[in-house]
Short mmCIF file of C-alpha atoms and ligand atoms in Angstrom, two decimals:
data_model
loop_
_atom_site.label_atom_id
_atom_site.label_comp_id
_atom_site.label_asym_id
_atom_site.label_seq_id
_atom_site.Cartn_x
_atom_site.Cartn_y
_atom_site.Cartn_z
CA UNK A 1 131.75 71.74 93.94
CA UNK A 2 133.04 68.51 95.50
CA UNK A 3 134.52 65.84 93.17
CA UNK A 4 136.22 63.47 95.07
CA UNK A 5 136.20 62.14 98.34
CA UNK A 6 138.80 61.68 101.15
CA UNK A 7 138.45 58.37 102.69
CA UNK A 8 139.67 57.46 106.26
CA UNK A 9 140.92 54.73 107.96
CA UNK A 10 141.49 53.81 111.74
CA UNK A 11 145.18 52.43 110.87
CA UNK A 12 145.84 50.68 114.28
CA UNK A 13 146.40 47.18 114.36
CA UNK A 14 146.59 47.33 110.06
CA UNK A 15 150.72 48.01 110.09
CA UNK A 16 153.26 46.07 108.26
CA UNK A 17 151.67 43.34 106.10
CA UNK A 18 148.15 43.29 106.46
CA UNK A 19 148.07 46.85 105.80
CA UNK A 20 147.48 45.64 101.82
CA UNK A 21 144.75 43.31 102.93
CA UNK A 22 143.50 45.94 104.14
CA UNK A 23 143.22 48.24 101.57
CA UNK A 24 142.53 46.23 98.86
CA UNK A 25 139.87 45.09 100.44
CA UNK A 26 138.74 48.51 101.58
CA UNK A 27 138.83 49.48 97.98
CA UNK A 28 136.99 46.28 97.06
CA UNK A 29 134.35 46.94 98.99
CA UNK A 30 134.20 50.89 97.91
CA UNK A 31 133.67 49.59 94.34
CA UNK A 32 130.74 47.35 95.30
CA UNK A 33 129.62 49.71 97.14
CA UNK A 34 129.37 53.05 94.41
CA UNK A 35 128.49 50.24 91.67
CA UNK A 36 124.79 50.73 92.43
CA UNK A 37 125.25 54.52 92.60
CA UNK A 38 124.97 56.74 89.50
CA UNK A 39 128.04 58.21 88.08
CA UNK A 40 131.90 56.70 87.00
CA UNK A 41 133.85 56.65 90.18
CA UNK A 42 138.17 55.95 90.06
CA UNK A 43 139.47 54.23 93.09
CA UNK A 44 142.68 54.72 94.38
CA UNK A 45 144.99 54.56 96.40
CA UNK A 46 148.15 57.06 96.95
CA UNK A 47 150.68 57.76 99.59
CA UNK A 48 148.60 55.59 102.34
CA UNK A 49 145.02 57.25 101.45
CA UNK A 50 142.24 55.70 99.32
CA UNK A 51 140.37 58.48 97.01
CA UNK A 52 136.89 58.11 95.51
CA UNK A 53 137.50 60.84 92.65
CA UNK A 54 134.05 60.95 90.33
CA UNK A 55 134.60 61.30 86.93
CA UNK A 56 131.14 62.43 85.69
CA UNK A 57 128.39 63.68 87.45
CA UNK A 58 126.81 62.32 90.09
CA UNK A 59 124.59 62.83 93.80
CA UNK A 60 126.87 63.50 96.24
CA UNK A 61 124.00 62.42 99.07
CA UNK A 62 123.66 59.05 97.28
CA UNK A 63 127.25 58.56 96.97
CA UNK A 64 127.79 59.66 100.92
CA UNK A 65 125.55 56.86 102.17
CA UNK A 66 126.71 54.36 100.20
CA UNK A 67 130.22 55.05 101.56
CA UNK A 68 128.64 55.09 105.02
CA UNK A 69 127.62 51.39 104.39
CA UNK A 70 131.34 50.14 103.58
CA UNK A 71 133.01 49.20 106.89
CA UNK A 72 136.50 49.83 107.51
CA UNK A 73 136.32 53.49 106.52
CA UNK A 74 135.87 56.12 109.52
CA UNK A 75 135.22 58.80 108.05
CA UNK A 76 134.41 60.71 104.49
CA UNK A 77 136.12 63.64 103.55
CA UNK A 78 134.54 65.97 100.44
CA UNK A 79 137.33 67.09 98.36
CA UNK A 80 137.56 69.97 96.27
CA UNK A 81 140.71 69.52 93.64
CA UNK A 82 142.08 72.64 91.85
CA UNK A 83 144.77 73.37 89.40
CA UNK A 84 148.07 74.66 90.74
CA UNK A 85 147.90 78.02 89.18
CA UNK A 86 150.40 80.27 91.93
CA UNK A 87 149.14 81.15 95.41
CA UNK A 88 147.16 84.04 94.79
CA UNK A 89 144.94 81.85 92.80
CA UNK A 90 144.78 79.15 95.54
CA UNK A 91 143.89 82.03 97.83
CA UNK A 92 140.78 83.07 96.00
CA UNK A 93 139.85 79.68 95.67
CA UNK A 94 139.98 78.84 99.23
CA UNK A 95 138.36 81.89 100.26
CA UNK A 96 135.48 81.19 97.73
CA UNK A 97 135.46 78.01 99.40
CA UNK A 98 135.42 78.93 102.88
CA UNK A 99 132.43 81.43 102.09
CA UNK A 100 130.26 78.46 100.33
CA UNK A 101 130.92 75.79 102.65
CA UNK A 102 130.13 78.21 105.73
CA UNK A 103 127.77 80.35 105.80
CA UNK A 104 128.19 81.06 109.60
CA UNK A 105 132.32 82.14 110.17
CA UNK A 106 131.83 82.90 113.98
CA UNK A 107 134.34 80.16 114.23
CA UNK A 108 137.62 78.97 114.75
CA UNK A 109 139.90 77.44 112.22
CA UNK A 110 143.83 76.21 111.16
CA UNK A 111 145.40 75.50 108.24
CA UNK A 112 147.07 72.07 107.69
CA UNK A 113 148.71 72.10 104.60
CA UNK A 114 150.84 68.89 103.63
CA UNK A 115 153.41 69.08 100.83
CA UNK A 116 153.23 65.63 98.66
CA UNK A 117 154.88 67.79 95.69
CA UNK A 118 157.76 68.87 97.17
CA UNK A 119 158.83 71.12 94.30
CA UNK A 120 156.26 73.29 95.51
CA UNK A 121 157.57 77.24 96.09
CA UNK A 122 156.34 77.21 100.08
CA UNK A 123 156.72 74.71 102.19
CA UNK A 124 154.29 73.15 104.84
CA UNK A 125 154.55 75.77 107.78
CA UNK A 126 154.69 78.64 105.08
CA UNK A 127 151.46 77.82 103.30
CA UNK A 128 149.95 77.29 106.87
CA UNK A 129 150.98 80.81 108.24
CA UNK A 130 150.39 82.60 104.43
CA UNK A 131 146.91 81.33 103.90
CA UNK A 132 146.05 81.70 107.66
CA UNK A 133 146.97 85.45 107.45
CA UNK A 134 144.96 85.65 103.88
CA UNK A 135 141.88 84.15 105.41
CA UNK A 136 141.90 86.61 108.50
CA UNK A 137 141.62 89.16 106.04
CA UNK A 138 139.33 88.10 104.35
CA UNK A 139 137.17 86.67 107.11
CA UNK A 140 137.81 89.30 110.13
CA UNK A 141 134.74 87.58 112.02
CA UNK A 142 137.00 84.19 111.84
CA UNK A 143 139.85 83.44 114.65
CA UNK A 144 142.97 81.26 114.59
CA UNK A 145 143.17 77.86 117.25
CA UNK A 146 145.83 75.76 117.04
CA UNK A 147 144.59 73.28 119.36
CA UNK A 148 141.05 73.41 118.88
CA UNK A 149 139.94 74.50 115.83
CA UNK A 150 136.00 74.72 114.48
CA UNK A 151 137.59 74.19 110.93
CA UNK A 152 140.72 72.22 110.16
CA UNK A 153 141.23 73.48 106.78
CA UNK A 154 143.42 70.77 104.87
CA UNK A 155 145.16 71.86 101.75
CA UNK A 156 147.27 69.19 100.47
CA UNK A 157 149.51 70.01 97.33
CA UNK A 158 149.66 66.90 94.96
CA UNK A 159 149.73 67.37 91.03
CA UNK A 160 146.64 69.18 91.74
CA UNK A 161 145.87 70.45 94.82
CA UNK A 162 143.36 68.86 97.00
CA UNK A 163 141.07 70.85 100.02
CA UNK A 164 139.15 69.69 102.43
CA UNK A 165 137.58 70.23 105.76
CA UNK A 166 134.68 68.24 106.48
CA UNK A 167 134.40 65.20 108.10
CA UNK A 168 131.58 62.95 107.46
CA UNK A 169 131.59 59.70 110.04
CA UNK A 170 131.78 56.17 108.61
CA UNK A 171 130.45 53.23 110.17
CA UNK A 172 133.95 52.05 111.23
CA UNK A 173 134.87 48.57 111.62
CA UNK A 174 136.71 46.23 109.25
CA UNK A 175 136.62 45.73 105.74
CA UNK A 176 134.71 42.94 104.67
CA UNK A 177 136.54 39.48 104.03
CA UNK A 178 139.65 40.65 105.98
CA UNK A 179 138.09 38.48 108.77
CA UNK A 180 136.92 35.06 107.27
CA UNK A 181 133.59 33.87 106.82
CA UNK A 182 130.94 33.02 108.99
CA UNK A 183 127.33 31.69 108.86
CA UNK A 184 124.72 33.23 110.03
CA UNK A 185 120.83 31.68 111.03
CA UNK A 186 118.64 34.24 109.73
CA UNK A 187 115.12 34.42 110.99
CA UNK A 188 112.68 36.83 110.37
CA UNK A 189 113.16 38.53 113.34
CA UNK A 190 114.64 41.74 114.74
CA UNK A 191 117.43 40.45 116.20
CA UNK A 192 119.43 37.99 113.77
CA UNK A 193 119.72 40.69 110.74
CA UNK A 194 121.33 42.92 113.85
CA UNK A 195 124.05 40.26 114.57
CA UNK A 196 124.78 39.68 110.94
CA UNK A 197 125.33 43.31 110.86
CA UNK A 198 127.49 43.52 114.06
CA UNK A 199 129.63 40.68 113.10
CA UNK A 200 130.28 41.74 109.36
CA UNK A 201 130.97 45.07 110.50
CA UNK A 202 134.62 43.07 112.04
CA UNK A 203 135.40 42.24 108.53
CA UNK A 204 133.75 38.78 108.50
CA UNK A 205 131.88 37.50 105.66
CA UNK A 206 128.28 36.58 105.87
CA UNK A 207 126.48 33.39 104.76
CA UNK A 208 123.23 32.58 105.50
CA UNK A 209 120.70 29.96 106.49
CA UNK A 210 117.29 30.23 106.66
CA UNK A 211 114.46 27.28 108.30
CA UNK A 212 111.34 27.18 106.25
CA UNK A 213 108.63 25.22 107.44
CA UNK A 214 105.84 25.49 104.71
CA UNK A 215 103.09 25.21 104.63
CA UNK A 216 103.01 26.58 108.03
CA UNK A 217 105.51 29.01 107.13
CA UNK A 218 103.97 30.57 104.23
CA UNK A 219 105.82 32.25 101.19
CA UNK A 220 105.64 35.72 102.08
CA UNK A 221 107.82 34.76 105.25
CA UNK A 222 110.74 33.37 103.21
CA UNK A 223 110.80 36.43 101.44
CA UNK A 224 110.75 38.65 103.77
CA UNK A 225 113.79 36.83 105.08
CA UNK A 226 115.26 37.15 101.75
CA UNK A 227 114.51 41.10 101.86
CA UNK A 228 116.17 40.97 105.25
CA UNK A 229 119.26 39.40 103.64
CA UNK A 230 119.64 42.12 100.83
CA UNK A 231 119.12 44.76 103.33
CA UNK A 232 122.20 43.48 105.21
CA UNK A 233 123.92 43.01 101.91
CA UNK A 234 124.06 46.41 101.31
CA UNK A 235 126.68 46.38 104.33
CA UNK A 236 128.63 42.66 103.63
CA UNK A 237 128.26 42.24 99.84
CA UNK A 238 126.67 39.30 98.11
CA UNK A 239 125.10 36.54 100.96
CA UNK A 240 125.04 33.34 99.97
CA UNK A 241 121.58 32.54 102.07
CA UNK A 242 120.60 28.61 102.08
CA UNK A 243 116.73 27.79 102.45
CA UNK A 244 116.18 24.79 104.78
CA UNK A 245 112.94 23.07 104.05
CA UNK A 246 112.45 21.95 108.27
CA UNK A 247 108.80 21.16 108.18
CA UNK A 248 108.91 17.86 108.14
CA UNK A 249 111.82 17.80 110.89
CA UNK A 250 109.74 19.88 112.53
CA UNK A 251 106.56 17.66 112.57
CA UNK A 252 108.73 14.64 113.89
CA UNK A 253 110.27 16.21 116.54
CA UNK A 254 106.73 17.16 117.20
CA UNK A 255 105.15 14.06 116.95
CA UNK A 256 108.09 11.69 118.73
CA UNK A 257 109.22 15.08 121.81
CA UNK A 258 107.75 16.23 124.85
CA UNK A 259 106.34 19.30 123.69
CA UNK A 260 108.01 21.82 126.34
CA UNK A 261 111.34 20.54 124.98
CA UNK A 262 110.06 21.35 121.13
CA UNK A 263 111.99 24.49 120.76
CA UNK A 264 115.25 23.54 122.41
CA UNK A 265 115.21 20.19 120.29
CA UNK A 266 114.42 22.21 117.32
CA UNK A 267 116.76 24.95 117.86
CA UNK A 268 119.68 22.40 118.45
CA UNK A 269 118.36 20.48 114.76
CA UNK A 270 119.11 24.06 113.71
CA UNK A 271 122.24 24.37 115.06
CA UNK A 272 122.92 21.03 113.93
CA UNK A 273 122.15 21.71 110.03
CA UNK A 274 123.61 25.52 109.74
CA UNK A 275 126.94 24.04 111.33
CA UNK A 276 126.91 21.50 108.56
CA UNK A 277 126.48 23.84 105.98
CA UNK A 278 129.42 25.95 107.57
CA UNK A 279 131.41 23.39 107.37
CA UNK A 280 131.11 22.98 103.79
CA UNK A 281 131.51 26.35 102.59
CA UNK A 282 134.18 27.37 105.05
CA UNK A 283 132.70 29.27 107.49
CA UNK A 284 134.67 29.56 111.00
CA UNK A 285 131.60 29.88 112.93
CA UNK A 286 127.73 30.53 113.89
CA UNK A 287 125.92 33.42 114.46
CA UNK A 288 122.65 34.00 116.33
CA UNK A 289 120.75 37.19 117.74
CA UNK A 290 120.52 35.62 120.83
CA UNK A 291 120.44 37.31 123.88
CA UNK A 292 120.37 36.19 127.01
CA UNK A 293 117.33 35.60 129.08
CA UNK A 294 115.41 37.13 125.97
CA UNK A 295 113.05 34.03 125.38
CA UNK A 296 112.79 30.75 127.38
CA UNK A 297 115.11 29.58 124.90
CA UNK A 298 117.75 31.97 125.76
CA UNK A 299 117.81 31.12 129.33
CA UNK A 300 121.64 30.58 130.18
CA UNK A 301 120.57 27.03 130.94
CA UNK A 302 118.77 26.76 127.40
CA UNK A 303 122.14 28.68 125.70
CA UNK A 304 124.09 25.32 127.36
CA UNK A 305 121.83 23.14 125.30
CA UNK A 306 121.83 24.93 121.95
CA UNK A 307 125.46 25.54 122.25
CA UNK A 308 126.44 21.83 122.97
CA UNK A 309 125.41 20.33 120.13
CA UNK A 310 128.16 22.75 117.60
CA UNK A 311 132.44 22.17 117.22
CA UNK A 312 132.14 25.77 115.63
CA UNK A 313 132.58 28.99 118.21
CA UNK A 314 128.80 30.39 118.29
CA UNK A 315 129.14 34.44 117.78
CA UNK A 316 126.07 35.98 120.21
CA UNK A 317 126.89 39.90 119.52
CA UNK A 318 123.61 40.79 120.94
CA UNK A 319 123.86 38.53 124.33
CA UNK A 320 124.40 41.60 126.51
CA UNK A 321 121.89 43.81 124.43
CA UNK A 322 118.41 44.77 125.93
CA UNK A 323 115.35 44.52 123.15
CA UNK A 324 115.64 48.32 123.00
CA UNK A 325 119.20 48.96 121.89
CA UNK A 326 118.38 45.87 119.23
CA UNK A 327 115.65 47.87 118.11
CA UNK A 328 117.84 50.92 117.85
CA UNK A 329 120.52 49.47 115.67
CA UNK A 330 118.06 47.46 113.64
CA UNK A 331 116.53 51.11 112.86
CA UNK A 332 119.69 53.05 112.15
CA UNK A 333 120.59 49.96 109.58
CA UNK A 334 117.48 49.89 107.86
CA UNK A 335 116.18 46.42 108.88
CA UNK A 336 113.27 47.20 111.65
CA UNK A 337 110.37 48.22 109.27
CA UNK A 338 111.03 45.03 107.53
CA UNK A 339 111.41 43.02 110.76
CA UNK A 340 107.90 43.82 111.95
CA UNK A 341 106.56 42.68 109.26
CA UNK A 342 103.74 40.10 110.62
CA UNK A 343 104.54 37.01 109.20
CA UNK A 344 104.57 33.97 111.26
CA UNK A 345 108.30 32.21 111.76
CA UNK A 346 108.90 28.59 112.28
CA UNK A 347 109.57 29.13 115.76
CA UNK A 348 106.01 30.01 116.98
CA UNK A 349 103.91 27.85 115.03
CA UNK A 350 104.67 25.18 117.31
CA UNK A 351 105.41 26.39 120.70
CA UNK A 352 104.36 24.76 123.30
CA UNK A 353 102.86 26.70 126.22
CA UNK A 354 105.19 26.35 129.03
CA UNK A 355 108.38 25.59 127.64
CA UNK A 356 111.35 24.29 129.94
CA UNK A 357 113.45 27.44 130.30
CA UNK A 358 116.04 25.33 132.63
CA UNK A 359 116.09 22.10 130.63
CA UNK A 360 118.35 20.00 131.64
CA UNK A 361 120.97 18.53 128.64
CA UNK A 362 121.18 14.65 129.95
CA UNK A 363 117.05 15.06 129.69
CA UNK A 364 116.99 16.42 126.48
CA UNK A 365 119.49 14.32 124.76
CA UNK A 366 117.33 11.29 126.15
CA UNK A 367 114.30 12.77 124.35
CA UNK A 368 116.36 12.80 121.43
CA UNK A 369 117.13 9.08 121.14
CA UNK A 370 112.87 8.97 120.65
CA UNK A 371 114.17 10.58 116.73
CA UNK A 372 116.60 7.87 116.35
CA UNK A 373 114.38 5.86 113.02
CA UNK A 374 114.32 8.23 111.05
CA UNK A 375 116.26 11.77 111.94
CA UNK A 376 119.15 11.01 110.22
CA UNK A 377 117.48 10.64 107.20
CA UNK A 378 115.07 13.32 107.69
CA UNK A 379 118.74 15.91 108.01
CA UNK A 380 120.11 14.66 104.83
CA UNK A 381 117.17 15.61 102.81
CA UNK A 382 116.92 18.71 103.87
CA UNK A 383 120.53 19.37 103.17
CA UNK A 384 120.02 17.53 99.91
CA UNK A 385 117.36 20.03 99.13
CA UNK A 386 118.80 23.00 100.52
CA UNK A 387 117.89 25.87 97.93
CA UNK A 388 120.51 28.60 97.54
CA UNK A 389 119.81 32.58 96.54
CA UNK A 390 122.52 34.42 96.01
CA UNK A 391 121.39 38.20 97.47
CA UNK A 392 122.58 41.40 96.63
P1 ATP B 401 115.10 36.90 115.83
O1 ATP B 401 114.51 38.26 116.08
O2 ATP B 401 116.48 36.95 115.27
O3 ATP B 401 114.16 36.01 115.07
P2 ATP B 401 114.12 35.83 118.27
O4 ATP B 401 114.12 36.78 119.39
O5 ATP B 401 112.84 35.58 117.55
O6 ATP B 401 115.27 36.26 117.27
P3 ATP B 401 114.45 32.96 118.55
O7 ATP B 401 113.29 32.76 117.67
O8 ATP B 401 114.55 32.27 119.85
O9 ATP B 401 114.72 34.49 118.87
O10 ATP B 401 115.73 32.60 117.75
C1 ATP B 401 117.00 32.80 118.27
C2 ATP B 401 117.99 32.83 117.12
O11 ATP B 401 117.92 31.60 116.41
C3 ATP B 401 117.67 33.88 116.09
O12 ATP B 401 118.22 35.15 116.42
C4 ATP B 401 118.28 33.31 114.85
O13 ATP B 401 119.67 33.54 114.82
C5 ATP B 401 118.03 31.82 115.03
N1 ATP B 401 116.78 31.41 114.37
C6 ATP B 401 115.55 31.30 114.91
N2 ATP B 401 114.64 30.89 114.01
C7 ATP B 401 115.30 30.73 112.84
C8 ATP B 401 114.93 30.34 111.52
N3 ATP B 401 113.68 30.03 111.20
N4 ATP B 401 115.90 30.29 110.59
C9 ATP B 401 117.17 30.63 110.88
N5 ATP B 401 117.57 31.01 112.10
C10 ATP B 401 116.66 31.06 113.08
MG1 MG B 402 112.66 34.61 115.71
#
């Protein structure tokens, strides 16, 4: 029945200018999104909206949750198009959709027709009061509310006219790459494929970097990182995600560190190496599923020590965020199952016991001077070897 869609837009804050920004890259992101979907789709826009109209077949569930991955769009309107073939006709038709598309109609309803042809016999209020009135007779059990309708029944004449009443939500948001880029340190974890998520879903772009530590980290770590990546892709578009070779970083720091510093000096190596990398390729800052008081190395006093070492803003979406409402997004966007996956990350293989979870910065940057011979060194190969996938 359906065979187009409706797609909505929160318009604050998109007037004047950046309204095209918007909307191209609304309809950008559309396209990448439907690509992967059965079916030829057009893409347009007209008079302020953006339609999806299908030009062959296709499943309507598939295409609906693709659209529900694009952000920017707030909701997804089915649309039924007919010919313009007199009122009478347009009465049947609604009627025959009314009785499909509700089976139950012990509810209340209004019309909202809008005239884009405006050599159309009946204007705006007149369709609204004729096809009310036909509907009541039709539908006795149905009743008319103005103000807080079941059903708003939208009938808008165009060439063709267009009908529709539902309203599926979207994820919201921004449109992706209407917000710059950022990059993103991408564990295995729960939480970092969350704050990719939460940060894209503003209209940034994601990059990615990944710390690899093989052969303690083995093979089937990396790519379940990479499966985390395409997950989220399905939500950004393509992610650039750099693989860090850290082990033998790693094993310095080890050897040269007090061990209950090891994962602040390491994290802050990290920091270190994804903010180069940003640098390069444009990113305007770093983001981390960190949340505070989560690990020893998320202690507010641990946060000052990770966060020194960076010029670029750090973006933390999940500081405020229990474990529980992590798990609960990571679950509604498809990343938990692979998440718990139980493959060992570079982060535990060499924890130390009791690590310092109020270490104190003048301490720590003392312990790093023991790196001095040979960090430098150790950094520039493993950006010189840093192994790009693109993922999507
Ligand atoms: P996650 O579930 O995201 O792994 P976590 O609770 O395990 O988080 P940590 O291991 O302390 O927390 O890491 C904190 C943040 O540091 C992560 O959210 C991620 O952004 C980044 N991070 C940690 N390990 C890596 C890694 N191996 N590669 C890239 N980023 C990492
Ligand atoms: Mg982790």
């Amino acid at each position: 029945m359906f065979t187009a869609f409706l797609i909505k837009y929160a318009e604050i804050g998109i007037k004047g200018r950046n309204r095209y920004l918007f909307e191209d890259a609304l309809v950008h992101q559309i396209k990448y999104a439907l690509e992967k979907c059965d079916g030829q789709f057009l893409i347009h826009k007209t008079q302020g909206r953006i339609y999806v109209d299908a030009q062959s077949e296709f499943d309507f569930d598939e295409v609906v949750e693709r659209l529900q991955t694009v952000f920017g769009i707030s909701g997804i309107c089915p649309v039924v198009y007919v010919e313009d073939e007199g009122f009478d006709k347009l009465v049947e038709t609604i009627t025959g959709y009314i009785a499909d598309v509700y089976p139950d109609r012990n509810k209340t309803f209004k019309v909202q027709a809008r005239r884009a042809r405006k050599n159309y016999p009946k204007d705006s209020m007149t369709i609204n009061m004729d096809m009310g009135e036909a509907i009541l007779k039709a539908f006795p059990e149905m009743k008319v509310d103005v103000h807080n309708p079941d059903i708003v029944l939208n009938i808008e004449v165009r060439e063709k006219i267009y009908i529709y009443s539902e309203i599926i939500p979207g994820p919201g948001g921004m449109p992706v790459g209407t917000g710059g880029k950022a990059m993103l340190l991408l564990s295995g974890g729960i939480d970092s494929p969350v704050a990719g998520y939460m940060i894209a879903k503003r209209g940034v772009k994601i990059d990615a970097v990944y710390f690899h530590a093989p052969p303690y980290t083995s093979e089937r770590a990396k790519q379940k990182v990479v499966d985390l990546a395409r997950i989220v892709s399905r939500y950004t578009g393509p992610i650039y995600l750099h693989i860090i070779n850290f082990t033998d970083i790693q094993l310095y720091i080890h050897e040269k560190c007090p061990h209950e510093e090891l994962t602040i000096i390491m994290r802050r190596y990290m920091m270190r190496i994804a903010e180069h990398i940003a640098k390069e390729t444009e990113c305007l800052g770093l983001i981390t599923g960190e949340s505070i008081g989560q690990v020893a190395s998320q202690t507010m006093a641990s946060l000052v020590a990770t966060n020194e070492v960076c010029e670029l803003p750090v973006y933390r979406p999940l500081i405020g965020f229990d474990k529980q409402e992590i798990v609960e997004v990571s679950e509604k966007i498809g990343t938990y199952e692979t998440s718990i996956q139980p493959f060992e990350d570079c982060c535990t293989i060499f924890v130390a016991k009791h690590p310092v979870t109020k270490p104190n910065v003048n301490v720590i940057r003392r312990h790093e001077h023991n790196l001095d011979e040979k960090i430098e060194e150790l950094v520039a190969t493993a950006l010189e070897t840093d192994e790009v996938i693109i993922v999507e």
